[in-house]
XYZ file of C-alpha atoms in Angstrom:
370
model
C -23.897 -98.903 47.588
C -23.166 -95.879 49.858
C -19.871 -95.069 50.885
C -19.505 -94.278 54.698
C -18.678 -90.959 55.847
C -15.325 -91.411 57.622
C -12.432 -89.151 58.342
C -9.572 -90.908 59.420
C -5.852 -89.344 58.812
C -2.319 -91.218 58.491
C -0.079 -90.977 61.472
C 2.612 -90.428 58.844
C 2.810 -88.937 55.108
C 5.762 -89.160 52.508
C 4.305 -86.729 50.107
C 5.846 -83.086 49.715
C 4.521 -79.866 48.855
C 5.870 -80.417 45.307
C 3.396 -83.199 44.683
C 0.659 -81.177 45.407
C 1.024 -78.685 42.617
C 0.103 -79.837 39.181
C 2.889 -79.926 36.465
C 1.032 -77.363 34.293
C 0.148 -75.157 37.007
C 0.022 -71.420 35.914
C 2.420 -70.344 39.089
C 5.258 -72.853 37.759
C 6.590 -70.483 35.047
C 6.164 -67.527 37.435
C 7.793 -69.013 40.273
C 10.449 -70.170 37.870
C 11.221 -66.573 36.818
C 10.896 -65.226 40.220
C 13.403 -67.334 41.951
C 16.020 -66.707 38.765
C 15.300 -62.890 39.914
C 15.975 -63.436 43.329
C 19.064 -65.256 42.795
C 20.498 -62.444 40.985
C 19.574 -59.713 43.752
C 21.546 -61.575 46.464
C 23.988 -58.953 47.123
C 21.354 -56.100 47.568
C 19.713 -58.625 50.135
C 23.236 -59.080 51.911
C 23.612 -55.072 51.998
C 20.296 -54.718 53.409
C 20.742 -56.765 56.427
C 24.431 -55.982 57.072
C 23.227 -52.370 57.450
C 20.498 -52.998 59.763
C 22.084 -55.909 61.571
C 21.685 -55.473 65.365
C 21.510 -59.102 66.814
C 18.326 -60.863 67.879
C 15.971 -63.364 66.173
C 16.535 -63.542 62.198
C 13.803 -61.985 60.377
C 11.866 -63.384 57.506
C 14.221 -64.050 54.422
C 13.543 -61.649 52.001
C 13.224 -63.635 49.242
C 10.120 -65.302 50.848
C 8.548 -61.808 51.622
C 9.004 -60.618 48.138
C 7.186 -64.103 46.761
C 4.291 -63.410 49.535
C 4.000 -60.068 47.865
C 3.785 -60.864 44.771
C 1.040 -63.620 45.771
C -0.865 -60.599 47.718
C -1.004 -59.102 43.888
C -1.580 -62.131 41.645
C -4.350 -63.691 43.914
C -6.169 -60.007 45.184
C -5.487 -60.807 48.786
C -6.914 -57.735 50.250
C -4.490 -57.419 53.610
C -1.397 -59.108 54.990
C -3.715 -60.477 57.795
C -5.770 -62.552 54.982
C -2.447 -63.214 53.148
C -1.068 -65.067 56.459
C -4.620 -66.834 56.761
C -4.244 -68.209 53.090
C -0.802 -69.041 53.332
C -1.379 -71.032 56.663
C -3.691 -73.568 55.299
C -3.253 -72.978 51.177
C -0.508 -75.831 49.924
C -0.339 -73.794 46.724
C 0.891 -70.597 48.675
C 3.173 -72.055 51.022
C 4.836 -73.861 47.867
C 5.230 -70.777 45.895
C 6.362 -68.675 48.911
C 9.038 -71.160 49.897
C 7.724 -72.583 53.080
C 7.394 -76.341 54.388
C 4.396 -78.042 55.932
C 5.640 -77.629 59.199
C 6.996 -74.169 58.835
C 4.948 -71.834 61.133
C 3.628 -68.915 59.410
C 4.464 -64.939 60.163
C 2.366 -63.097 62.456
C 1.012 -60.235 60.152
C 2.906 -57.277 62.172
C 5.995 -59.092 61.793
C 5.397 -59.525 58.052
C 4.244 -55.825 57.881
C 7.117 -54.351 59.731
C 9.915 -56.552 57.544
C 8.016 -55.401 54.289
C 9.169 -51.830 55.412
C 12.467 -52.712 55.159
C 11.894 -54.173 51.234
C 10.523 -50.737 50.847
C 13.357 -48.726 52.366
C 16.073 -50.271 50.281
C 14.102 -50.484 46.835
C 14.030 -54.042 46.459
C 10.814 -53.950 44.935
C 12.199 -51.682 42.108
C 15.226 -53.884 41.841
C 13.036 -57.059 41.562
C 11.130 -55.202 38.702
C 14.352 -53.984 36.811
C 15.165 -57.698 37.059
C 12.213 -59.155 35.242
C 12.554 -56.632 32.611
C 16.200 -57.680 32.103
C 15.254 -61.139 31.772
C 12.433 -60.106 29.584
C 15.487 -58.519 27.154
C 17.245 -61.387 27.405
C 14.517 -63.727 26.068
C 13.838 -61.215 23.328
C 10.445 -60.160 24.314
C 11.347 -56.354 24.425
C 12.245 -54.062 20.944
C 14.379 -51.864 23.288
C 13.544 -48.824 20.715
C 9.680 -48.649 20.504
C 8.003 -47.480 23.411
C 4.031 -46.219 24.668
C 3.838 -43.881 27.634
C 0.724 -43.156 29.458
C -0.565 -42.257 33.104
C -3.424 -43.772 35.473
C -5.352 -42.247 38.611
C -4.988 -43.749 41.494
C -7.266 -43.334 44.601
C -5.655 -42.717 47.676
C -6.301 -44.345 50.711
C -7.770 -41.049 52.495
C -11.262 -39.470 52.311
C -12.398 -36.117 51.716
C -13.098 -35.251 55.364
C -9.254 -35.757 55.964
C -8.856 -33.139 54.042
C -8.165 -30.059 56.209
C -6.548 -26.550 55.944
C -3.114 -26.720 56.813
C -2.881 -23.784 58.886
C -5.071 -25.693 61.539
C -8.131 -23.266 61.148
C -10.845 -25.918 60.815
C -13.060 -22.765 59.658
C -11.421 -22.719 56.145
C -12.160 -19.360 55.913
C -15.904 -20.283 55.019
C -17.406 -21.731 58.190
C -16.747 -24.657 57.916
C -16.130 -27.326 61.092
C -12.731 -28.829 61.887
C -13.993 -32.234 62.401
C -14.422 -32.603 58.602
C -18.079 -33.431 59.131
C -19.199 -31.052 56.457
C -16.982 -29.059 53.362
C -20.012 -28.200 51.295
C -20.079 -24.567 50.419
C -16.200 -24.397 51.159
C -13.436 -23.175 48.982
C -10.350 -26.197 48.795
C -7.236 -26.632 47.142
C -4.170 -28.249 47.250
C -2.200 -24.898 48.137
C -4.459 -24.486 51.263
C -5.408 -27.914 52.599
C -3.899 -31.232 53.021
C -4.817 -34.492 53.862
C -4.254 -35.810 57.681
C -4.234 -39.272 56.733
C -1.978 -39.114 53.805
C -0.192 -35.934 53.559
C 1.174 -36.552 49.998
C -1.768 -37.634 48.171
C -3.640 -34.344 46.258
C -7.118 -33.373 45.210
C -7.168 -33.842 41.634
C -10.047 -34.471 38.910
C -9.186 -35.541 35.101
C -11.752 -35.256 32.510
C -15.287 -35.942 34.049
C -14.090 -37.662 37.283
C -14.813 -35.988 40.435
C -12.312 -34.172 42.452
C -10.646 -37.159 44.718
C -7.462 -37.560 46.700
C -5.126 -39.066 44.235
C -1.796 -40.029 42.901
C -1.157 -40.779 39.518
C 0.637 -43.904 38.243
C 2.800 -43.946 35.088
C 4.308 -46.660 32.621
C 6.605 -46.844 29.732
C 5.434 -49.980 27.951
C 7.428 -51.772 25.077
C 5.522 -51.934 21.812
C 6.784 -55.276 20.836
C 4.363 -57.048 23.170
C 3.371 -54.593 25.976
C 5.329 -55.542 28.360
C 6.040 -52.440 31.101
C 9.823 -51.159 30.607
C 9.328 -48.632 33.629
C 6.988 -47.576 36.171
C 6.472 -44.877 38.838
C 4.156 -42.668 41.061
C 3.892 -39.191 41.137
C 1.716 -36.744 43.170
C -1.230 -35.787 41.145
C -1.045 -32.537 39.027
C -1.535 -31.206 35.598
C 1.819 -31.856 34.468
C 3.049 -35.030 36.392
C 2.220 -37.094 33.303
C 4.566 -35.188 30.971
C 7.174 -34.882 33.362
C 7.504 -38.390 34.083
C 7.470 -39.376 30.852
C 10.343 -37.235 30.356
C 12.238 -39.108 32.996
C 11.618 -42.521 31.673
C 11.846 -41.989 27.976
C 15.261 -40.774 28.945
C 16.347 -44.015 30.877
C 14.970 -45.836 27.593
C 17.053 -43.598 25.289
C 20.152 -44.149 27.758
C 19.462 -48.233 27.932
C 19.080 -48.003 24.083
C 21.714 -48.790 21.207
C 23.315 -45.686 20.046
C 22.313 -46.700 16.433
C 18.702 -47.093 17.379
C 15.953 -44.613 16.666
C 13.737 -44.627 19.409
C 9.857 -43.544 18.988
C 7.325 -42.563 21.692
C 3.991 -43.146 21.288
C 1.474 -41.420 23.539
C -2.092 -40.011 23.518
C -3.467 -36.321 22.620
C -2.785 -35.304 26.280
C 0.962 -35.363 25.552
C 0.623 -33.049 22.237
C 2.285 -30.192 24.053
C 5.136 -28.044 22.379
C 7.537 -28.333 25.204
C 7.200 -32.197 25.485
C 7.898 -32.766 21.731
C 10.741 -30.593 21.600
C 11.937 -32.132 24.421
C 11.766 -35.564 22.814
C 13.559 -34.335 19.518
C 16.469 -32.968 21.707
C 16.641 -36.496 23.011
C 16.730 -37.772 19.193
C 13.304 -39.484 19.854
C 10.548 -39.659 17.513
C 7.189 -38.725 18.848
C 4.290 -40.504 17.583
C 1.911 -38.733 19.762
C -1.484 -38.808 18.920
C -2.039 -35.259 17.084
C -4.366 -32.655 18.971
C -6.030 -30.720 16.124
C -9.105 -29.256 17.871
C -9.437 -25.767 17.483
C -5.385 -25.479 17.874
C -2.370 -26.518 15.543
C -0.671 -30.047 16.551
C 3.066 -30.125 18.050
C 3.643 -33.242 16.194
C 5.080 -32.336 12.115
C 2.898 -33.596 9.851
C 5.704 -35.412 7.987
C 5.879 -37.655 11.201
C 2.373 -38.273 11.526
C 1.872 -39.596 8.135
C 4.921 -42.200 8.181
C 4.047 -45.968 8.577
C 6.071 -45.873 12.083
C 3.559 -43.295 13.071
C 0.617 -45.670 12.314
C 2.058 -48.988 14.211
C 2.773 -47.036 16.925
C -0.661 -45.438 17.414
C -1.923 -48.918 17.198
C 0.155 -50.385 19.605
C 0.074 -47.296 22.285
C -3.289 -49.125 23.269
C -1.424 -52.227 24.869
C -0.586 -49.991 27.496
C -4.168 -50.087 28.900
C -3.909 -53.813 29.385
C -1.525 -53.028 32.174
C -3.764 -50.604 34.362
C -6.899 -52.911 33.304
C -5.294 -55.704 34.817
C -3.762 -53.944 37.939
C -7.160 -52.100 39.053
C -9.100 -55.374 38.345
C -6.985 -58.297 39.755
C -4.139 -56.058 41.621
C -4.775 -53.447 44.311
C -4.072 -50.216 42.304
C -7.611 -48.986 42.030
C -7.287 -47.785 45.589
C -4.291 -48.220 47.173
C -4.589 -49.423 50.817
C -0.923 -48.152 51.823
C -0.125 -44.231 52.699
C 2.487 -42.138 51.595
C 3.894 -41.554 48.371
C 7.044 -44.134 48.693
C 4.457 -46.936 49.743
C 2.257 -46.376 46.995
C 5.207 -46.398 44.522
C 6.521 -50.009 45.832
C 2.486 -50.864 45.555
C 2.400 -50.020 41.759
C 5.708 -51.149 40.729
C 4.773 -54.478 42.580
C 1.705 -54.674 40.550
C 3.430 -54.212 37.334
C 6.027 -56.725 38.178
C 3.328 -59.167 38.509
C 1.572 -58.157 35.236
C 4.930 -58.391 33.474
C 5.265 -62.052 35.027
C 1.777 -63.127 33.918
C 2.283 -61.555 30.592
C 5.754 -63.484 30.227
C 4.182 -66.472 31.235
C 1.916 -66.634 28.147
C 4.289 -65.237 25.773
C 6.934 -67.942 26.348
C 4.424 -70.601 26.633
C 3.012 -69.467 23.328
C 7.072 -69.815 22.181
C 7.353 -73.554 23.378
C 3.997 -74.494 21.864
C 5.401 -73.064 18.426
C 8.656 -74.853 18.955
C 6.525 -78.167 19.567
């Protein structure tokens, strides 16, 4: 017998949002970890709003704001406007953010303005640090063996915005100021700058074309490939090694004094001054030897050890974070401008990657115990 196509809503419902989310849903362990990290950030949130207090209407709770920002990364939502639309009708999103069925959703412009406060006070970086600390407490980090690498991030700016700094549209080669054509012009970061994103730099690497870019850098712990440090710099030929120096210095400072810290990397880091800097920090350089028409800066005595071979295998795990961030996350081409905002977006993406990775790892631990 054919059923009738009837839609009749009940006048009241007694179900909660919690009832609509399956007990085994993949967001449950992530939300649990995020809530634990946010609880540790309470003093930071209090300082943020105490400094900026000017009266008026209450702003968006920073905990809800950060959960919403994580959702945008985890579910590849392109814009704040689309995120607000999803939260409006998606019960899973409402539950994760911490809104009830009756709570109104924020206007996109209000959400964006409140996000500026989060970035300004480095709350995203603190959230990343809390998640890393949580991974360490759950024995997911070695704290001794690391890998480093960088990836190109396409800026939210086009070639036609790359104009002479002096305002002369000719560029010395007869080009036009409207940027309609730059063929035949000689352009460089010394003489030109993007009018839409002044922090972006024209850069190419390997066989890639020159584009306005940033470079994202990560330091991964070799035990499970979790990201222990992340940052963005302007794109240039020295940025990767300079960022690596800063990140491994932080790792050495956090490690036990008795620990022997190692750092794995690809051939691009095989430079005498970089290897020497690692040795001054008492870090073993497990860097892939670059011996094409040159002598490697990495001593053969180190390259022939078993630990070196293990580091060379483990260092490839760092690529998973970059791949996830560009396929699922928003870092293939960021839709924000300025070094500070791009850095916050990159760190948030690596935070989301760590959460998904930790969910899997901790799930495996529970299965083994069962």
